[in-house]
mmCIF file of C-alpha atoms in Angstrom:
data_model
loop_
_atom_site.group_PDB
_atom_site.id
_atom_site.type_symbol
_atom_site.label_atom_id
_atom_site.label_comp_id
_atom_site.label_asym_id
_atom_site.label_seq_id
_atom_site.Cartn_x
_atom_site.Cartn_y
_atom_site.Cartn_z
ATOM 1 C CA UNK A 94 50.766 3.690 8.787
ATOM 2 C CA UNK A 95 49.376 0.256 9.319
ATOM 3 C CA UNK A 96 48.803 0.849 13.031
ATOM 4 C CA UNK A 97 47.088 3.766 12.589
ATOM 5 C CA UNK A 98 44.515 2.790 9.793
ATOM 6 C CA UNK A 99 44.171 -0.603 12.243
ATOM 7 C CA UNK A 100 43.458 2.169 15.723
ATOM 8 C CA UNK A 101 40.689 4.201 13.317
ATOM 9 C CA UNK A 102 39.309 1.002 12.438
ATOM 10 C CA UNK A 103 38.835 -0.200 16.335
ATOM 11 C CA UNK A 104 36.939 3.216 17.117
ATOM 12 C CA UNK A 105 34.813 3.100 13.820
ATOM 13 C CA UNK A 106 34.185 -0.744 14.757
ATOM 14 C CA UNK A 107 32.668 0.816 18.473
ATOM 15 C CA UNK A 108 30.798 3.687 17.019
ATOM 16 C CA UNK A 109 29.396 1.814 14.541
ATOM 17 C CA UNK A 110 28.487 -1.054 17.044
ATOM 18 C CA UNK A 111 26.801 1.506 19.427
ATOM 19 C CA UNK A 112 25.030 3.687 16.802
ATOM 20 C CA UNK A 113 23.377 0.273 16.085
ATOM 21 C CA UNK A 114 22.614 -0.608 19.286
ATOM 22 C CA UNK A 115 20.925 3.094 19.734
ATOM 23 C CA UNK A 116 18.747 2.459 16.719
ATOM 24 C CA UNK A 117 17.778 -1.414 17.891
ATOM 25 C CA UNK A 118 16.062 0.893 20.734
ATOM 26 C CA UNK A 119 14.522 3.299 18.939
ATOM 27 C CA UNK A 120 12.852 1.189 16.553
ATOM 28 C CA UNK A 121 11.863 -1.178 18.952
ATOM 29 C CA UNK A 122 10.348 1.266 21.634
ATOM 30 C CA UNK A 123 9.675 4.242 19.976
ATOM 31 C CA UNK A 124 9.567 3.810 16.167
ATOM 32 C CA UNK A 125 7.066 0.588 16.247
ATOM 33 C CA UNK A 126 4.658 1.995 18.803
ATOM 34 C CA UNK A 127 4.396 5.369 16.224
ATOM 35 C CA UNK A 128 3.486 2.856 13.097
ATOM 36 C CA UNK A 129 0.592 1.495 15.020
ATOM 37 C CA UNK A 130 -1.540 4.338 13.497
ATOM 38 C CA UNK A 131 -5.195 4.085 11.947
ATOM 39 C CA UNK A 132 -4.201 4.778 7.789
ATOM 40 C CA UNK A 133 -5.340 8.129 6.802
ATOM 41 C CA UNK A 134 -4.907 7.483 3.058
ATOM 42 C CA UNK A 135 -7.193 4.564 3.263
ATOM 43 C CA UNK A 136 -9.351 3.124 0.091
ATOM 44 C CA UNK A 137 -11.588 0.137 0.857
ATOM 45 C CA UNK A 138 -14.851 -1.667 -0.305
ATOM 46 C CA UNK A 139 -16.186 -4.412 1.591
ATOM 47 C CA UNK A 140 -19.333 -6.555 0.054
ATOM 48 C CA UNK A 141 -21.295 -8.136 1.887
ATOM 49 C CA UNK A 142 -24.055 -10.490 0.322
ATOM 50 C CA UNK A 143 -26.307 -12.688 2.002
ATOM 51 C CA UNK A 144 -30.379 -13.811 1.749
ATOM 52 C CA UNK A 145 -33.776 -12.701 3.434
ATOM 53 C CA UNK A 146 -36.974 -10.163 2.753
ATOM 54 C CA UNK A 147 -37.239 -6.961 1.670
ATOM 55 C CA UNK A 148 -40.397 -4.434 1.416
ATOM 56 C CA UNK A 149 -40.897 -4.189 -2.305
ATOM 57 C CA UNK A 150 -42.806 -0.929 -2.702
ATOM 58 C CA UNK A 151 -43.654 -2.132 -6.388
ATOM 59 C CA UNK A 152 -45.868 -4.430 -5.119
ATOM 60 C CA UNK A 153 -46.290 -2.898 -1.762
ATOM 61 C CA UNK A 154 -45.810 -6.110 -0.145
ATOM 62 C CA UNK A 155 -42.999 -8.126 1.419
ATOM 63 C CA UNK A 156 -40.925 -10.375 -0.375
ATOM 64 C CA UNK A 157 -38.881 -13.248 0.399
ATOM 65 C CA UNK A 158 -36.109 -15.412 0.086
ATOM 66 C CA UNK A 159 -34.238 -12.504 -1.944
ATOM 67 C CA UNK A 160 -30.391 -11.827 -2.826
ATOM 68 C CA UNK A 161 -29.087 -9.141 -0.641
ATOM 69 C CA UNK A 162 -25.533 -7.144 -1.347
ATOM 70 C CA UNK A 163 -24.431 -4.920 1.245
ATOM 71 C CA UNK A 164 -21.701 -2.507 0.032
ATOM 72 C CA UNK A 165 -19.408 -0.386 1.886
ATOM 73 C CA UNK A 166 -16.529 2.299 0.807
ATOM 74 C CA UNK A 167 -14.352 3.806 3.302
ATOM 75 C CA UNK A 168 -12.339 6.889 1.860
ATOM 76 C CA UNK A 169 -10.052 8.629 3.886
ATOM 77 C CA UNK A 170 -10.354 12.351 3.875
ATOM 78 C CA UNK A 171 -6.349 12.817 3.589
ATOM 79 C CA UNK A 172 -6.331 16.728 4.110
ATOM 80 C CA UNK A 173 -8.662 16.729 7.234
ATOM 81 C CA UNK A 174 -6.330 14.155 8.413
ATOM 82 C CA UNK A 175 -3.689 15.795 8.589
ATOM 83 C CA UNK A 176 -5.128 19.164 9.038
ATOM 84 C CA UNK A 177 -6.566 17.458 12.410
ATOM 85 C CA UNK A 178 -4.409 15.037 13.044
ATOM 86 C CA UNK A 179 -7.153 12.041 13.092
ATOM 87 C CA UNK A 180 -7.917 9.571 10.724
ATOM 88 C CA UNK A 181 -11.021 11.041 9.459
ATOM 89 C CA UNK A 182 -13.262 8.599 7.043
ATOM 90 C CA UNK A 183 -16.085 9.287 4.795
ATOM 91 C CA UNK A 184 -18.119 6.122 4.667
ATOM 92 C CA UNK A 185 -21.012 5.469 1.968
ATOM 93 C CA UNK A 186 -22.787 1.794 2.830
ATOM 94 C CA UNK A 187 -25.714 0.796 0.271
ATOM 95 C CA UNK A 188 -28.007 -1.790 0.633
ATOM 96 C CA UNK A 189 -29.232 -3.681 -2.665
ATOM 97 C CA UNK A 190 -31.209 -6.123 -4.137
ATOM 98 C CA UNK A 191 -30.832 -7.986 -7.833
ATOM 99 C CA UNK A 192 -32.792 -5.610 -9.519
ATOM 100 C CA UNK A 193 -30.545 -2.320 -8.093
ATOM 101 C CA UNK A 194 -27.133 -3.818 -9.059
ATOM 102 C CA UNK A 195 -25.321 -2.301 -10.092
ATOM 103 C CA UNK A 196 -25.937 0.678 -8.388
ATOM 104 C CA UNK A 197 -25.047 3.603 -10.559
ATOM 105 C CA UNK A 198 -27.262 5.744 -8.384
ATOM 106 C CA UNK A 199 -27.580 5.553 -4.984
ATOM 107 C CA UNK A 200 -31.669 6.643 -4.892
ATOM 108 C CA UNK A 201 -32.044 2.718 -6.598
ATOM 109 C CA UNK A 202 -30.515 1.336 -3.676
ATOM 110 C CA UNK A 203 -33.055 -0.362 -0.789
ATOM 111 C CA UNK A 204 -31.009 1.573 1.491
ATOM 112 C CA UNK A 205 -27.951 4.310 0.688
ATOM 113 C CA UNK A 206 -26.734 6.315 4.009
ATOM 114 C CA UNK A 207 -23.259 8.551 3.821
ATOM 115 C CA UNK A 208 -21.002 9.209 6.920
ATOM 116 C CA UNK A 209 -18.149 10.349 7.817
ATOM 117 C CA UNK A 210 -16.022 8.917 11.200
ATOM 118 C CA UNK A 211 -13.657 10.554 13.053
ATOM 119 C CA UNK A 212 -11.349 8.736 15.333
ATOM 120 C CA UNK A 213 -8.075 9.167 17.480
ATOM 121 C CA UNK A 214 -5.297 7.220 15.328
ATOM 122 C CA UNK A 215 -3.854 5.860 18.167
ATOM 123 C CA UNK A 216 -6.445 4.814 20.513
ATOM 124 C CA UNK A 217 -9.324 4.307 17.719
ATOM 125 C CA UNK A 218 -11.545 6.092 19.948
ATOM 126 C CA UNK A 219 -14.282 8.407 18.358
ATOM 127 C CA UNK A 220 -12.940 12.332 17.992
ATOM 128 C CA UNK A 221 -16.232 14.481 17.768
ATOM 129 C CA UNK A 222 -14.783 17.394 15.283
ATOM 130 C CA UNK A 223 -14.099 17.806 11.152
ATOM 131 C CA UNK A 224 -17.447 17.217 10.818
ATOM 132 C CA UNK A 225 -18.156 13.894 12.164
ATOM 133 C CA UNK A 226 -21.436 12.558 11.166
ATOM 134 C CA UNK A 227 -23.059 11.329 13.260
ATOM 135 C CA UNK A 228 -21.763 11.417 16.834
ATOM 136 C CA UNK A 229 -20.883 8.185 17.692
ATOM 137 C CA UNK A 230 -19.455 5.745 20.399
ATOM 138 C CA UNK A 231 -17.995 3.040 21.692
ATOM 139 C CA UNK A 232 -14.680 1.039 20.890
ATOM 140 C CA UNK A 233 -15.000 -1.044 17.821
ATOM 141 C CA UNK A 234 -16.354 0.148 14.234
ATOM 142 C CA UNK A 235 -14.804 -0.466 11.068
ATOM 143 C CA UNK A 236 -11.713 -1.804 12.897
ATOM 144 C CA UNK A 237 -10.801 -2.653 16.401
ATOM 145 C CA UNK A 238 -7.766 -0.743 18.353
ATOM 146 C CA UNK A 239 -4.693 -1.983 17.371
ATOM 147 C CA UNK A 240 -3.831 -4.920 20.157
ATOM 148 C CA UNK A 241 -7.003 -6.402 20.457
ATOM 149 C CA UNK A 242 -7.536 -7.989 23.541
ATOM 150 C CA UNK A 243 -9.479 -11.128 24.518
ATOM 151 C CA UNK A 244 -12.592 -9.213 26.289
ATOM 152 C CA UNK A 245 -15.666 -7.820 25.440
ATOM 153 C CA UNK A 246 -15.316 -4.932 23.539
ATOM 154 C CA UNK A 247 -18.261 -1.846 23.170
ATOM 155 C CA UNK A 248 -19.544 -1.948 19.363
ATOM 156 C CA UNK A 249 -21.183 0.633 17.434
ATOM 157 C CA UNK A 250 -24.660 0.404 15.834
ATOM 158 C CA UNK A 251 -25.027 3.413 13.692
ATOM 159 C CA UNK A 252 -28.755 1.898 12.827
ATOM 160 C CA UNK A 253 -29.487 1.564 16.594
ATOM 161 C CA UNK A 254 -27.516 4.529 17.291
ATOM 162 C CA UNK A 255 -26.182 3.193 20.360
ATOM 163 C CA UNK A 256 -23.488 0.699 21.468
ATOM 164 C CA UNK A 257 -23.800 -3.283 21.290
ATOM 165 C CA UNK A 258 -21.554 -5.233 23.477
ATOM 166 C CA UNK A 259 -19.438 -8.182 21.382
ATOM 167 C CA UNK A 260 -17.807 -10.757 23.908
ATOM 168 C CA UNK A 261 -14.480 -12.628 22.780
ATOM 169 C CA UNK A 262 -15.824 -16.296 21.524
ATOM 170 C CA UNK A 263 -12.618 -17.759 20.472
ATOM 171 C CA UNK A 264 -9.942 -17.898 17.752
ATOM 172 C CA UNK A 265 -10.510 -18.520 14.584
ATOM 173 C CA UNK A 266 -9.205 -18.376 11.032
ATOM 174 C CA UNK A 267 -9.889 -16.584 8.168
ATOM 175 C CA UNK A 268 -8.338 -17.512 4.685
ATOM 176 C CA UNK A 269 -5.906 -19.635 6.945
ATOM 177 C CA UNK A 270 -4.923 -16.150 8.882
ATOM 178 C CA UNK A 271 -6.656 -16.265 12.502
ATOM 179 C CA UNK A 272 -7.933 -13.810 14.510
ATOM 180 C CA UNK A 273 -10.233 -13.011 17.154
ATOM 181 C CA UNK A 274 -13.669 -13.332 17.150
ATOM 182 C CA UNK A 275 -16.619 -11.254 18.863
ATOM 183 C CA UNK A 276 -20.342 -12.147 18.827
ATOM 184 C CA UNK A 277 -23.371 -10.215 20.429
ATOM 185 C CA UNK A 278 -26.950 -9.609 19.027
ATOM 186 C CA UNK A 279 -29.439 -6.570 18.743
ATOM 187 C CA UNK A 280 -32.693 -6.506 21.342
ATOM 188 C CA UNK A 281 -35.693 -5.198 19.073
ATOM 189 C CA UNK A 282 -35.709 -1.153 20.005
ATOM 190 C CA UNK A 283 -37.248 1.446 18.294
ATOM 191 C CA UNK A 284 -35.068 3.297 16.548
ATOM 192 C CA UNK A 285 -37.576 6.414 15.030
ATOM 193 C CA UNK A 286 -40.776 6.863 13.155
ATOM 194 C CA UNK A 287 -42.276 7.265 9.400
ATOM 195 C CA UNK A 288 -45.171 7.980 7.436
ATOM 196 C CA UNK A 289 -46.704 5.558 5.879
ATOM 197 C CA UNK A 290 -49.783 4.068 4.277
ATOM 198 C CA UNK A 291 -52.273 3.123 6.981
ATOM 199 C CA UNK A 292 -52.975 -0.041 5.067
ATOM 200 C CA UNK A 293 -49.378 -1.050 5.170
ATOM 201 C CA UNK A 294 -49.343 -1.410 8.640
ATOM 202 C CA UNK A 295 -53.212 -2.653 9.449
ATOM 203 C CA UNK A 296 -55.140 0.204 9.680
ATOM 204 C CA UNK A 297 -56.369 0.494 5.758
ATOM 205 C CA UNK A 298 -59.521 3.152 7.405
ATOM 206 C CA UNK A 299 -56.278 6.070 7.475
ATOM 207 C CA UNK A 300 -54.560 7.564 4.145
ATOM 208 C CA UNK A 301 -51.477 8.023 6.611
ATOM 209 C CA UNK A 302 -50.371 7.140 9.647
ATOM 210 C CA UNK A 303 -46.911 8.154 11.709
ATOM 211 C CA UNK A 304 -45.803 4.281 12.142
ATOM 212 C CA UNK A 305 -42.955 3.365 14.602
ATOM 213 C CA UNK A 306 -39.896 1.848 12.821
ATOM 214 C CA UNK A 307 -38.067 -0.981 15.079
ATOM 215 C CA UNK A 308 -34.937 -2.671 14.698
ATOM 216 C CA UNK A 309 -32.978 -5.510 15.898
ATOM 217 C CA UNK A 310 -30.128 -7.225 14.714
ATOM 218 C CA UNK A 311 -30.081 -11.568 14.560
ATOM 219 C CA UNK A 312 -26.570 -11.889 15.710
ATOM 220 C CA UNK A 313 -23.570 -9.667 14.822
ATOM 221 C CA UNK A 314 -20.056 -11.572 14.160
ATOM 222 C CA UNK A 315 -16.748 -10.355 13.869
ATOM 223 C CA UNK A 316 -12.709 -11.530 13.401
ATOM 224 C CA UNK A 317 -10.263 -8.590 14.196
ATOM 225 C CA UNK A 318 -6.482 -9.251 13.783
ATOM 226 C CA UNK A 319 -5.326 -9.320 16.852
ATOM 227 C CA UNK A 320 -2.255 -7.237 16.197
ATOM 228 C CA UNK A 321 -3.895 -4.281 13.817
ATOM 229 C CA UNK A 322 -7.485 -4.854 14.714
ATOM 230 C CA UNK A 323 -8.516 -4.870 11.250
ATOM 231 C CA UNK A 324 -11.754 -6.594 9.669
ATOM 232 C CA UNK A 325 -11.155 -9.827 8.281
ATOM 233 C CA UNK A 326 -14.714 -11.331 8.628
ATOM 234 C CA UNK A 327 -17.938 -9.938 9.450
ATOM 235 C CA UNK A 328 -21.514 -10.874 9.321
ATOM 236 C CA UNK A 329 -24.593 -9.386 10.304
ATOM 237 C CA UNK A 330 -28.323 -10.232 10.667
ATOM 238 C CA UNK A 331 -30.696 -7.295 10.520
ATOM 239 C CA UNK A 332 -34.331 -6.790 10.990
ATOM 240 C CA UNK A 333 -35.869 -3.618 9.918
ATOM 241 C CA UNK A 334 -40.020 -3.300 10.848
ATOM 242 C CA UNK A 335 -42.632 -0.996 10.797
ATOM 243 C CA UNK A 336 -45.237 -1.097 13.930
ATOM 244 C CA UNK A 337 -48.864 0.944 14.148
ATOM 245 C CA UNK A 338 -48.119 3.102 16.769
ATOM 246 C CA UNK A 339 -48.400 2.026 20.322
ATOM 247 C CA UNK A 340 -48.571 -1.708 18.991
ATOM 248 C CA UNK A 341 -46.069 -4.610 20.577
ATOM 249 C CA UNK A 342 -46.508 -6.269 16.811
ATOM 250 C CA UNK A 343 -44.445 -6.017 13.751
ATOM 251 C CA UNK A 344 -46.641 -4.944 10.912
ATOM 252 C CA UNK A 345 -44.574 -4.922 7.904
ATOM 253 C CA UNK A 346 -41.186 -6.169 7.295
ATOM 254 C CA UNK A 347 -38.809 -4.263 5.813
ATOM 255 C CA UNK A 348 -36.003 -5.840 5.506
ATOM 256 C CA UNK A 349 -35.184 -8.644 7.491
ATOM 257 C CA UNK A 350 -31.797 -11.605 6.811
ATOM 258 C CA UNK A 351 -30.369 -14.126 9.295
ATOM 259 C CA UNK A 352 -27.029 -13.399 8.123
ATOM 260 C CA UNK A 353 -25.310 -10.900 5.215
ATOM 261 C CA UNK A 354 -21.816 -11.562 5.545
ATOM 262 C CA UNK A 355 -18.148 -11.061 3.621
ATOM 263 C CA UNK A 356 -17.612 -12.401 0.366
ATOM 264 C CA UNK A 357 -14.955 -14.719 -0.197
ATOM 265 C CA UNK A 358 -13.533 -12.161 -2.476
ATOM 266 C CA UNK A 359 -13.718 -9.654 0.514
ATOM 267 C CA UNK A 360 -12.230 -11.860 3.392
ATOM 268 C CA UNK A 361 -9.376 -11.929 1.057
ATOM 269 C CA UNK A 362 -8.921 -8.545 0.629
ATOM 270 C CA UNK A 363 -8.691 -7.742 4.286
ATOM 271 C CA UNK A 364 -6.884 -10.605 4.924
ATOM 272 C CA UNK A 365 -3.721 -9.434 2.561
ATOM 273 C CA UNK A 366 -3.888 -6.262 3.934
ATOM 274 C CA UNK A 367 -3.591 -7.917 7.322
ATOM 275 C CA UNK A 368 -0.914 -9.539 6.744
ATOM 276 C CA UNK A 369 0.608 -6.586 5.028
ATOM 277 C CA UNK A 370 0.327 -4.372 8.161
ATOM 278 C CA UNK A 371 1.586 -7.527 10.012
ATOM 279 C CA UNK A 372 4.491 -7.495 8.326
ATOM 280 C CA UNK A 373 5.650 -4.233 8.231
ATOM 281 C CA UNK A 374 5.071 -3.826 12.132
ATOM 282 C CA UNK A 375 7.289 -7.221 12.217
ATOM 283 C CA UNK A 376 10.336 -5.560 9.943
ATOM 284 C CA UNK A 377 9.721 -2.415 12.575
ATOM 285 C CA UNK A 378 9.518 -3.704 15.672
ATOM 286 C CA UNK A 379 10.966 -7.392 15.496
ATOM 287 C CA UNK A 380 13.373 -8.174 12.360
ATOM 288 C CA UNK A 381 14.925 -4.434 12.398
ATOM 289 C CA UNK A 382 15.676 -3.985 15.782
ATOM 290 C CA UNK A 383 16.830 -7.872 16.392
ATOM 291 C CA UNK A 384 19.460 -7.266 13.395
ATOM 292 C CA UNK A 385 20.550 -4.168 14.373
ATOM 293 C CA UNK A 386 21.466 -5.056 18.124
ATOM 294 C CA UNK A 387 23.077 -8.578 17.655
ATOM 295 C CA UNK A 388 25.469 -6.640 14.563
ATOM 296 C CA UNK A 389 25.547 -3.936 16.947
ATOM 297 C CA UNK A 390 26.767 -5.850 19.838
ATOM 298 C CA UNK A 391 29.476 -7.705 18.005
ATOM 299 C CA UNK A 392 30.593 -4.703 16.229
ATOM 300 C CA UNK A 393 31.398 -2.892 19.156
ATOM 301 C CA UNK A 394 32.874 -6.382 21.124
ATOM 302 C CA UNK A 395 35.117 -6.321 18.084
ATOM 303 C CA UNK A 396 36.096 -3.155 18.540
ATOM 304 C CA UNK A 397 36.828 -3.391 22.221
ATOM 305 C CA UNK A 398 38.894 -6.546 21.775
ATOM 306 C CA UNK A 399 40.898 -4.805 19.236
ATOM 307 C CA UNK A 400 41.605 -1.964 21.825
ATOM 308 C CA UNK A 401 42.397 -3.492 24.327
ATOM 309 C CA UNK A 402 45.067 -5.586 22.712
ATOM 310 C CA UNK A 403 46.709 -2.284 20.868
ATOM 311 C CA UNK A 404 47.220 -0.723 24.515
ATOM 312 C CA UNK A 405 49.063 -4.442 25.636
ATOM 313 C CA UNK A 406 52.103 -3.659 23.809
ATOM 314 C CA UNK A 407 51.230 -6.528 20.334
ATOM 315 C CA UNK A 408 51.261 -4.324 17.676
ATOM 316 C CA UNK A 409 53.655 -1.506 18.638
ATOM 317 C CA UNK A 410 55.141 -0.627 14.386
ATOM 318 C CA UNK A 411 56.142 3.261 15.061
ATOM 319 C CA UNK A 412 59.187 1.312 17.490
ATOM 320 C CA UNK A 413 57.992 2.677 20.654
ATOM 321 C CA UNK A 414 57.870 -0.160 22.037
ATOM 322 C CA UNK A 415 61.601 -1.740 21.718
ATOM 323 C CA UNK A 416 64.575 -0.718 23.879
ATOM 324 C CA UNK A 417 66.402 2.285 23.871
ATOM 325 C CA UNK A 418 69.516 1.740 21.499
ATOM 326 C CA UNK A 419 71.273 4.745 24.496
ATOM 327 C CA UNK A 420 70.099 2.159 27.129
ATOM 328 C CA UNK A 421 70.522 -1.132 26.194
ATOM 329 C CA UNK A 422 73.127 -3.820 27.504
ATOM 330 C CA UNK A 423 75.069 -3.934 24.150
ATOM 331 C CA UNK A 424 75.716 -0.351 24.373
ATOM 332 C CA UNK A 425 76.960 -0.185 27.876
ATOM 333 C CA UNK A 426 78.867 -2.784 27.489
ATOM 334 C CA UNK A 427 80.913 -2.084 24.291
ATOM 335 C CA UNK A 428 81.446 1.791 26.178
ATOM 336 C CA UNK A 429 83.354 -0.174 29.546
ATOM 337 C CA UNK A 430 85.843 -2.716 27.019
#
C-alpha cells in the first residue's frame, strides 16, 4: 500500500510541476500582454491651477495676474465599451476663475467644452465610431500607449484641432515615481472666428465685426509612466486672442497663462494609480509567472527523481523483487541431500 500511495505521489508531483510550468507561460506571454488594456470603467478628475489674464466681459476689458483652475473629468462610457469593444470616454474640461468656483453650472465657467474619445484599448490609437466627438488624431491624449518609448510622440490639441509634436526631454520624477517626459509648444494659428464688438478689437466705428480668434500654446509638458503611459504631470501654457480680420496683431486677450499645471493633490492621484497598474502588471507578468515556473520546475524534478529510483529496484514492498523461494540455492540444495 505504501508503494503505491508513494508511485501516485511521483506522477501527481510531475503533473503538478508541468501544469505550473504551462501557466508560468501563459501568464507571462499571453495573460500580461491582455492586461495592458486602456480601463473602460475609468473615473478621474485632474485640476489644474495656475496664473495669467482673462477677458472679463464685466468690465469688457482684460485682466491680469488672475487665479486660473482648469478642471477635467474623464468618465468611461462602460456599455459602449463593451458594446464596441474600445475604451470610449466622455470628457467635460472647464476653465475657471475665483469668482466661478465652484462651478455648479458649467455656463459660469470662462470656458466649459464636453467630449467624448474613442480609442483602440490596445494600441491607444483614436477609433472614429460610438459617437466620437470630435474626430481626432495623433498618439498621445489623456494617456500615452502603454510602453512608452523614448521618441517623439504625435500629441493632440483639441483647441488647435490638429497634432503637436512632444520630443522625449529626459527622466524625471514625480512624487518620487519617475517617468518620461515630453515637451513641445503651440505656433500662433488661427483656429476659427467670432462676433464681436468692433470696439473690442479696434475698430469702435462697427457695432459688430466677424473677428479672427488665434491660438497658441507657451510650452506644453508632460510625464507618462513609462510602463502604462498614464499622466502623472502635466502643464500647459495657453494663449487665446481675438484679431480684426486680416490683421497680423492680437487685439484682445482672452485668456492667456505661462503655465496651468497639476496640483500637488493631482500628481498624487495619478501617481497611486500608477503605481497601482504597475503593480498588478508586475504580479501578472513578473512575480506570478517567476513563482510558478521555479515551483514548477522542482516539482516535476522531484517527481522524476522519485521515478526513476522506483523503476531501479529500491523500494520493491509487494516482494517482486526478492528471489523465487522454487528457485533459490536453499531449495535446490535441501531437494539433492
Amino acid at each position: 500500500m505504501t508503494g503505491h500511495v508513494s508511485s501516485k505521489i511521483r506522477y501527481v508531483s510531475v503533473g503538478l510541476g508541468t501544469f505550473l510550468l504551462v501557466l508560468a507561460g501563459l501568464l507571462a506571454w499571453f495573460v500580461e500582454p491582455r492586461a495592458e488594456r486602456t480601463p473602460v470603467d475609468t473615473d478621474i478628475t485632474t485640476v489644474f491651477t495656475g496664473t495669467g489674464s482673462y477677458f472679463d466681459t464685466e468690465k469688457i476689458r482684460t485682466v491680469d495676474h488672475r487665479r486660473l483652475t482648469v478642471t477635467r473629468q474623464v468618465r468611461g462610457d462602460v456599455a459602449e465599451s463593451e458594446r464596441s469593444g474600445r475604451a470610449v470616454w466622455d470628457v467635460v474640461t472647464s476653465v475657471d476663475t475665483d469668482t466661478s468656483l465652484p462651478a455648479s453650472d458649467p455656463h459660469d465657467a470662462l470656458q466649459w467644452t464636453q467630449e467624448r474619445w474613442v480609442t483602440d484599448r490596445r494600441t491607444n490609437a483614436p477609433v472614429h465610431c460610438c459617437g466620437e466627438q470630435p474626430a481626432f488624431e495623433g498618439e498621445a491624449y489623456l494617456k500615452f500607449p502603454f510602453g512608452v518609448q523614448k521618441r517623439t510622440y504625435t500629441w493632440w490639441d483639441n483647441t488647435l484641432g490638429a497634432t503637436v509634436p512632444l520630443r522625449f526631454s529626459g527622466t524625471t520624477k514625480v512624487q518620487g515615481h519617475e517617468g518620461y517626459r515630453f515637451t513641445g509648444a503651440v505656433a500662433p494659428a488661427r483656429t476659427g472666428s467670432r462676433l464681436v464688438p468692433g470696439v473690442i478689437v479696434g475698430q469702435p466705428q462697427k457695432s459688430q465685426v466677424l473677428a479672427e480668434e488665434w491660438y497658441a500654446n507657451h510650452r506644453v509638458e508632460l510625464v507618462a509612466d513609462p510602463r502604462t503611459g498614464r499622466i502623472l504631470y502635466a502643464a500647459i501654457g495657453p494663449r487665446k486672442t481675438l484679431r480684426a480680420p486680416g490683421s497680423t496683431k492680437d487685439a484682445a486677450v482672452l485668456l492667456d497663462s505661462r503655465k496651468i499645471a497639476f496640483t500637488a493633490a493631482t500628481q498624487r492621484a495619478q501617481v497611486a494609480l500608477a503605481r497601482d497598474d504597475n503593480d498588478r502588471l508586475t504580479l501578472l507578468g513578473t512575480t506570478l509567472p517567476i513563482g510558478a515556473g521555479v515551483l514548477g520546475g522542482l516539482l516535476v524534478a522531484a517527481g522524476v527523481v522519485f521515478v526513476v529510483r522506483g523503476r531501479g529496484g529500491h523500494e520493491e514492498p509487494d516482494g517482486r523483487g526478492l528471489p523465487d523461494p522454487d528457485s533459490s540455492p536453499t531449495t535446490l540444495e535441501t531437494s539433492t541431500m
